[in-house]
């Protein structure tokens, strides 16, 4: 059961647009053997909304994200992306995945390609762009994350924070409808985290829909429209950050927040 703190509204948030959700999960279940990692997950994300998912390790957060573009196959339930059931027979999964930008904990850049080359690869191979058109799109995306001046640099010549920003540019270049971030700062040295969070703040200002799994509680408090707390494969509680952090409705949420960053 989902518990929404008093005064919170799970379906209408300040950054969201009113209308059909861009991402709609209903009754989602996923097991690995006997481990039931996602249990009857219902979640609707509105266009322009920044949803932040928190919870202890092993609570199902990353698996939930990976089910949203079928990097993990779910066992039952439904996932709609921009109104399309991604589990339906005959669905064009490649077309769906172009609508869903995914940024991982590891940067997954090709070491033998420049920053621009990493960004243009999918544009050429997936969207069929010419090299010239892909270069234009890549430069725009790199400029958006503040790295146009590093377009010819190879991953080994970039800091961890810069590599992650190239990974964000690679996803942005495909012009997705929604961005999924799976622990995007956990592999970075503390002094490099800020540059990645700054890009994410800029994306929020521009109206990008985002679902973020992270332990960056301060960022969640400052930037999120809605915070979701997961534990044991379930959504336990959700609401605006100013409500959930100040007055969590469940003892489990209070216990978790006390253990994280002094909340």
Tab-separated table of C-alpha atoms in Angstrom:
chain	number	residue	atom	x	y	z
A	1	UNK	CA	0.000	0.000	0.000
A	2	UNK	CA	1.210	3.497	-0.846
A	3	UNK	CA	1.068	5.996	1.995
A	4	UNK	CA	0.848	9.639	0.969
A	5	UNK	CA	1.701	12.140	3.734
A	6	UNK	CA	-1.067	14.437	4.861
A	7	UNK	CA	-1.345	17.447	2.594
A	8	UNK	CA	0.535	15.769	-0.245
A	9	UNK	CA	-0.851	15.170	-3.705
A	10	UNK	CA	0.728	12.334	-5.652
A	11	UNK	CA	-0.799	13.217	-9.001
A	12	UNK	CA	-0.433	16.988	-9.277
A	13	UNK	CA	2.996	18.457	-8.688
A	14	UNK	CA	4.406	21.951	-9.294
A	15	UNK	CA	6.651	21.034	-12.236
A	16	UNK	CA	4.183	18.713	-13.939
A	17	UNK	CA	1.754	19.407	-16.751
A	18	UNK	CA	-1.862	18.342	-16.403
A	19	UNK	CA	-2.774	15.561	-18.818
A	20	UNK	CA	-1.947	11.930	-19.603
A	21	UNK	CA	1.200	10.649	-17.863
A	22	UNK	CA	4.329	10.244	-19.959
A	23	UNK	CA	5.188	7.124	-17.912
A	24	UNK	CA	2.477	4.933	-16.398
A	25	UNK	CA	3.208	1.744	-14.475
A	26	UNK	CA	0.373	-0.461	-13.231
A	27	UNK	CA	0.651	-3.629	-11.143
A	28	UNK	CA	4.311	-4.147	-12.008
A	29	UNK	CA	5.922	-7.292	-10.618
A	30	UNK	CA	9.424	-8.669	-11.070
A	31	UNK	CA	11.186	-11.609	-9.428
A	32	UNK	CA	14.689	-12.991	-9.593
A	33	UNK	CA	14.170	-16.621	-8.669
A	34	UNK	CA	12.435	-16.635	-5.298
A	35	UNK	CA	13.260	-12.961	-4.641
A	36	UNK	CA	10.235	-10.759	-5.378
A	37	UNK	CA	12.034	-7.475	-6.116
A	38	UNK	CA	9.055	-5.449	-7.399
A	39	UNK	CA	5.642	-5.994	-5.873
A	40	UNK	CA	2.547	-4.474	-7.481
A	41	UNK	CA	4.139	-1.146	-8.376
A	42	UNK	CA	1.767	1.607	-9.519
A	43	UNK	CA	3.401	4.850	-10.631
A	44	UNK	CA	2.355	7.642	-12.982
A	45	UNK	CA	4.808	10.380	-13.998
A	46	UNK	CA	3.462	13.559	-15.579
A	47	UNK	CA	5.274	15.485	-18.338
A	48	UNK	CA	7.710	17.955	-16.791
A	49	UNK	CA	7.754	16.200	-13.419
A	50	UNK	CA	10.949	15.360	-11.521
A	51	UNK	CA	10.308	12.229	-9.468
A	52	UNK	CA	13.022	11.203	-7.006
A	53	UNK	CA	13.139	7.595	-5.760
A	54	UNK	CA	14.911	6.879	-2.486
A	55	UNK	CA	15.263	3.798	-0.336
A	56	UNK	CA	17.783	1.297	1.040
A	57	UNK	CA	19.979	-0.841	-1.192
A	58	UNK	CA	18.059	-3.834	-2.509
A	59	UNK	CA	14.679	-2.124	-2.338
A	60	UNK	CA	14.079	-2.469	-6.096
A	61	UNK	CA	14.785	1.092	-7.232
A	62	UNK	CA	17.226	0.312	-10.050
A	63	UNK	CA	15.213	-2.691	-11.206
A	64	UNK	CA	12.169	-0.439	-11.432
A	65	UNK	CA	14.014	1.963	-13.726
A	66	UNK	CA	15.320	-0.843	-15.917
A	67	UNK	CA	11.814	-2.235	-16.354
A	68	UNK	CA	10.682	1.144	-17.707
A	69	UNK	CA	12.506	0.484	-21.005
A	70	UNK	CA	12.616	-3.318	-20.759
A	71	UNK	CA	16.301	-3.568	-20.001
A	72	UNK	CA	14.775	-5.924	-17.431
A	73	UNK	CA	11.733	-7.929	-18.476
A	74	UNK	CA	8.975	-7.655	-15.875
A	75	UNK	CA	6.841	-10.657	-14.959
A	76	UNK	CA	3.428	-9.012	-14.886
A	77	UNK	CA	1.806	-5.616	-15.011
A	78	UNK	CA	1.876	-2.855	-17.589
A	79	UNK	CA	4.291	-0.118	-18.621
A	80	UNK	CA	3.047	2.690	-20.850
A	81	UNK	CA	5.530	5.182	-22.304
A	82	UNK	CA	3.894	8.147	-24.011
A	83	UNK	CA	0.724	6.055	-24.233
A	84	UNK	CA	2.387	2.984	-25.790
A	85	UNK	CA	2.363	-0.371	-23.987
A	86	UNK	CA	6.024	-1.394	-24.210
A	87	UNK	CA	5.185	-4.999	-23.384
A	88	UNK	CA	2.623	-5.426	-26.141
A	89	UNK	CA	3.330	-7.987	-28.888
A	90	UNK	CA	4.995	-6.431	-31.897
A	91	UNK	CA	5.891	-3.167	-30.169
A	92	UNK	CA	8.830	-1.331	-31.751
A	93	UNK	CA	11.092	-1.370	-28.714
A	94	UNK	CA	13.903	0.520	-30.468
A	95	UNK	CA	11.516	3.391	-31.215
A	96	UNK	CA	10.274	3.389	-27.614
A	97	UNK	CA	13.795	3.450	-26.204
A	98	UNK	CA	14.573	6.585	-28.196
A	99	UNK	CA	11.926	8.312	-26.091
A	100	UNK	CA	13.587	7.210	-22.849
A	101	UNK	CA	17.032	8.584	-22.065
A	102	UNK	CA	18.937	6.406	-19.590
A	103	UNK	CA	21.940	7.531	-17.545
A	104	UNK	CA	23.695	4.878	-15.495
A	105	UNK	CA	26.022	4.877	-12.510
A	106	UNK	CA	28.858	3.834	-14.828
A	107	UNK	CA	29.404	6.105	-17.802
A	108	UNK	CA	29.653	3.348	-20.453
A	109	UNK	CA	31.577	5.529	-22.889
A	110	UNK	CA	33.604	4.009	-25.705
A	111	UNK	CA	37.246	4.734	-24.787
A	112	UNK	CA	38.431	4.901	-28.416
A	113	UNK	CA	35.881	7.589	-29.346
A	114	UNK	CA	35.917	11.291	-28.585
A	115	UNK	CA	33.148	12.919	-26.588
A	116	UNK	CA	31.473	13.939	-29.841
A	117	UNK	CA	31.936	10.452	-31.286
A	118	UNK	CA	30.253	8.865	-28.273
A	119	UNK	CA	27.278	11.176	-28.677
A	120	UNK	CA	26.919	10.757	-32.451
A	121	UNK	CA	27.100	6.947	-32.487
A	122	UNK	CA	23.434	6.305	-31.650
A	123	UNK	CA	22.306	9.219	-33.800
A	124	UNK	CA	23.925	7.610	-36.828
A	125	UNK	CA	23.175	3.955	-36.110
A	126	UNK	CA	19.731	4.246	-34.526
A	127	UNK	CA	18.273	7.369	-36.104
A	128	UNK	CA	20.110	7.056	-39.412
A	129	UNK	CA	21.532	10.580	-39.390
A	130	UNK	CA	24.371	11.586	-41.640
A	131	UNK	CA	27.679	12.283	-39.931
A	132	UNK	CA	27.240	16.016	-40.552
A	133	UNK	CA	23.742	16.150	-39.055
A	134	UNK	CA	24.799	13.993	-36.113
A	135	UNK	CA	27.768	16.285	-35.425
A	136	UNK	CA	25.452	19.300	-35.266
A	137	UNK	CA	23.095	17.538	-32.830
A	138	UNK	CA	26.020	16.273	-30.736
A	139	UNK	CA	27.552	19.736	-30.412
A	140	UNK	CA	24.223	21.142	-29.274
A	141	UNK	CA	23.911	18.407	-26.631
A	142	UNK	CA	27.500	18.838	-25.449
A	143	UNK	CA	26.953	22.578	-25.216
A	144	UNK	CA	23.851	21.924	-23.127
A	145	UNK	CA	25.938	20.072	-20.523
A	146	UNK	CA	28.788	22.603	-20.685
A	147	UNK	CA	31.277	20.430	-22.547
A	148	UNK	CA	31.398	21.751	-26.092
A	149	UNK	CA	35.017	22.724	-25.518
A	150	UNK	CA	35.776	19.042	-24.805
A	151	UNK	CA	34.134	17.624	-27.939
A	152	UNK	CA	37.418	16.190	-29.243
A	153	UNK	CA	38.603	14.823	-25.892
A	154	UNK	CA	38.657	11.084	-25.220
A	155	UNK	CA	37.166	9.615	-22.023
A	156	UNK	CA	40.634	9.089	-20.535
A	157	UNK	CA	41.194	12.838	-20.838
A	158	UNK	CA	38.007	13.693	-18.940
A	159	UNK	CA	37.215	13.690	-15.236
A	160	UNK	CA	34.514	11.373	-13.930
A	161	UNK	CA	32.067	14.246	-13.733
A	162	UNK	CA	32.811	15.242	-17.308
A	163	UNK	CA	32.380	11.657	-18.494
A	164	UNK	CA	28.988	11.476	-16.824
A	165	UNK	CA	27.980	14.750	-18.468
A	166	UNK	CA	28.973	13.276	-21.855
A	167	UNK	CA	26.729	10.307	-21.018
A	168	UNK	CA	23.892	12.741	-20.292
A	169	UNK	CA	24.569	14.543	-23.587
A	170	UNK	CA	24.456	11.200	-25.411
A	171	UNK	CA	20.976	10.572	-24.009
A	172	UNK	CA	19.787	14.138	-24.628
A	173	UNK	CA	20.895	14.071	-28.263
A	174	UNK	CA	18.184	11.519	-29.037
A	175	UNK	CA	15.558	14.087	-27.900
A	176	UNK	CA	13.876	11.805	-25.343
A	177	UNK	CA	10.489	12.455	-23.752
A	178	UNK	CA	11.747	11.308	-20.342
A	179	UNK	CA	15.152	10.789	-18.699
A	180	UNK	CA	15.903	8.006	-16.210
A	181	UNK	CA	18.907	8.474	-13.912
A	182	UNK	CA	20.197	5.441	-11.995
A	183	UNK	CA	22.578	6.617	-9.247
A	184	UNK	CA	24.240	9.116	-11.637
A	185	UNK	CA	26.662	10.501	-9.035
A	186	UNK	CA	27.516	7.430	-6.961
A	187	UNK	CA	30.726	6.656	-8.912
A	188	UNK	CA	32.032	10.227	-8.666
A	189	UNK	CA	34.421	11.842	-6.236
A	190	UNK	CA	32.490	14.234	-3.966
A	191	UNK	CA	33.967	17.356	-5.564
A	192	UNK	CA	32.699	16.258	-9.007
A	193	UNK	CA	29.098	15.587	-7.979
A	194	UNK	CA	28.046	19.231	-8.168
A	195	UNK	CA	28.705	19.581	-11.897
A	196	UNK	CA	26.384	16.671	-12.714
A	197	UNK	CA	23.649	17.891	-10.379
A	198	UNK	CA	23.917	21.350	-11.961
A	199	UNK	CA	23.153	19.838	-15.374
A	200	UNK	CA	20.171	17.991	-13.905
A	201	UNK	CA	18.901	21.229	-12.363
A	202	UNK	CA	19.175	22.902	-15.758
A	203	UNK	CA	17.209	20.065	-17.351
A	204	UNK	CA	14.493	20.469	-14.750
A	205	UNK	CA	14.302	24.204	-15.487
A	206	UNK	CA	13.897	23.382	-19.174
A	207	UNK	CA	10.959	21.089	-18.374
A	208	UNK	CA	12.577	17.685	-18.953
A	209	UNK	CA	10.652	14.848	-17.319
A	210	UNK	CA	13.003	12.919	-15.039
A	211	UNK	CA	12.900	9.914	-12.743
A	212	UNK	CA	15.985	9.836	-10.526
A	213	UNK	CA	17.262	7.063	-8.270
A	214	UNK	CA	19.879	8.547	-5.969
A	215	UNK	CA	21.021	9.078	-2.401
A	216	UNK	CA	21.567	12.804	-3.015
A	217	UNK	CA	18.994	13.857	-0.416
A	218	UNK	CA	19.787	17.553	-0.568
A	219	UNK	CA	19.173	17.548	-4.310
A	220	UNK	CA	15.897	15.675	-3.777
A	221	UNK	CA	14.779	18.236	-1.207
A	222	UNK	CA	15.688	21.201	-3.433
A	223	UNK	CA	14.732	20.031	-6.928
A	224	UNK	CA	12.172	17.206	-6.840
A	225	UNK	CA	8.463	17.659	-7.419
A	226	UNK	CA	7.755	14.346	-5.735
A	227	UNK	CA	9.815	11.940	-3.621
A	228	UNK	CA	9.031	8.228	-3.485
A	229	UNK	CA	10.320	5.978	-0.720
A	230	UNK	CA	10.723	2.296	-1.642
A	231	UNK	CA	11.490	-0.653	0.600
A	232	UNK	CA	11.179	-4.382	0.069
A	233	UNK	CA	10.073	-3.989	-3.527
A	234	UNK	CA	7.137	-1.741	-2.699
A	235	UNK	CA	6.361	1.962	-2.788
A	236	UNK	CA	5.855	2.704	0.886
A	237	UNK	CA	5.246	6.434	0.797
A	238	UNK	CA	5.342	9.393	-1.559
A	239	UNK	CA	4.757	13.112	-1.584
A	240	UNK	CA	6.316	16.552	-2.115
A	241	UNK	CA	9.823	16.728	-0.600
A	242	UNK	CA	8.873	19.461	1.859
A	243	UNK	CA	6.214	17.126	3.282
A	244	UNK	CA	7.923	13.750	3.068
A	245	UNK	CA	11.217	14.913	4.582
A	246	UNK	CA	9.599	17.022	7.308
A	247	UNK	CA	6.668	14.784	8.245
A	248	UNK	CA	7.050	11.227	6.929
A	249	UNK	CA	3.881	9.232	7.430
A	250	UNK	CA	5.408	5.823	8.180
A	251	UNK	CA	7.834	4.637	10.816
A	252	UNK	CA	9.947	2.906	8.145
A	253	UNK	CA	10.414	6.149	6.223
A	254	UNK	CA	11.351	7.998	9.407
A	255	UNK	CA	13.873	5.271	10.281
A	256	UNK	CA	15.472	5.463	6.825
A	257	UNK	CA	15.701	9.265	6.795
A	258	UNK	CA	17.269	9.326	10.271
A	259	UNK	CA	20.012	7.044	8.932
A	260	UNK	CA	20.717	9.135	5.820
A	261	UNK	CA	22.442	12.506	5.966
A	262	UNK	CA	21.018	13.380	9.356
A	263	UNK	CA	17.412	13.876	8.225
